Amino acid sequence: MKTNLLNIEGVNVLSRKSQSQIKGQAGVDLSLCGCDCKGTVVGPAYCHKYIVCPQDHTC
C-alpha cells in the first residue's frame, strides 16, 4: 500500500524531523459535549458523533 501512495502525483515522504515539527489538532473539544436530563446529547453538532447519552439519565 505504501508503494501505491508514493505513486500519487504531489505526494512527498516526510522525514522524522519534519513530522515532529507538525503541530495542530482536530479542533474537537469534547468538554463542550454533555447530556441533558432527558438523555439527549447537548453541545456542538459534532458531539452526536462522539458521545451517546443513556436513555434513563436523570438529574
Short mmCIF file of C-alpha atoms in Angstrom, two decimals:
data_model
loop_
_atom_site.label_atom_id
_atom_site.label_comp_id
_atom_site.label_asym_id
_atom_site.label_seq_id
_atom_site.Cartn_x
_atom_site.Cartn_y
_atom_site.Cartn_z
CA MET A 1 0.00 0.00 0.00
CA LYS A 2 2.87 2.37 0.77
CA THR A 3 4.17 1.97 -2.76
CA ASN A 4 0.75 2.94 -4.15
CA LEU A 5 0.79 6.17 -2.14
CA LEU A 6 4.23 7.06 -3.41
CA ASN A 7 2.96 6.81 -6.99
CA ILE A 8 0.40 9.58 -6.47
CA GLU A 9 1.48 12.86 -8.02
CA GLY A 10 2.33 15.53 -5.44
CA VAL A 11 2.87 13.14 -2.51
CA ASN A 12 6.09 13.63 -0.55
CA VAL A 13 7.60 11.42 2.13
CA LEU A 14 8.21 13.38 5.34
CA SER A 15 11.32 12.77 7.42
CA ARG A 16 11.00 12.08 11.14
CA LYS A 17 12.26 15.61 11.83
CA SER A 18 9.59 17.12 9.55
CA GLN A 19 6.88 15.00 11.18
CA SER A 20 7.87 16.14 14.67
CA GLN A 21 7.52 19.80 13.65
CA ILE A 22 3.89 19.46 12.55
CA LYS A 23 1.59 20.98 15.13
CA GLY A 24 -2.17 21.08 15.26
CA GLN A 25 -5.24 19.26 16.37
CA ALA A 26 -8.57 18.14 15.05
CA GLY A 27 -10.41 21.01 16.69
CA VAL A 28 -12.85 18.80 18.55
CA ASP A 29 -13.40 19.81 22.19
CA LEU A 30 -15.36 17.03 23.87
CA SER A 31 -15.57 19.02 27.11
CA LEU A 32 -18.32 21.03 25.39
CA CYS A 33 -20.45 17.90 24.96
CA GLY A 34 -22.83 16.54 27.54
CA CYS A 35 -26.24 15.09 28.31
CA ASP A 36 -29.38 16.85 29.47
CA CYS A 37 -31.89 15.46 31.96
CA LYS A 38 -33.85 13.72 29.20
CA GLY A 39 -30.77 11.81 27.97
CA THR A 40 -30.29 13.96 24.86
CA VAL A 41 -26.79 14.89 23.65
CA VAL A 42 -26.16 18.63 24.04
CA GLY A 43 -23.34 20.78 22.71
CA PRO A 44 -21.89 21.48 19.26
CA ALA A 45 -23.13 19.46 16.28
CA TYR A 46 -20.10 17.11 16.33
CA CYS A 47 -20.99 15.84 19.83
CA HIS A 48 -23.50 13.37 18.35
CA LYS A 49 -20.61 11.63 16.58
CA TYR A 50 -18.54 11.13 19.73
CA ILE A 51 -20.83 10.57 22.71
CA VAL A 52 -24.06 8.74 23.48
CA CYS A 53 -26.26 9.51 26.45
CA PRO A 54 -28.04 6.79 28.42
CA GLN A 55 -31.81 6.92 27.88
CA ASP A 56 -32.51 6.68 31.63
CA HIS A 57 -30.26 9.64 32.52
CA THR A 58 -31.86 11.65 35.34
CA CYS A 59 -30.81 14.83 37.11
#
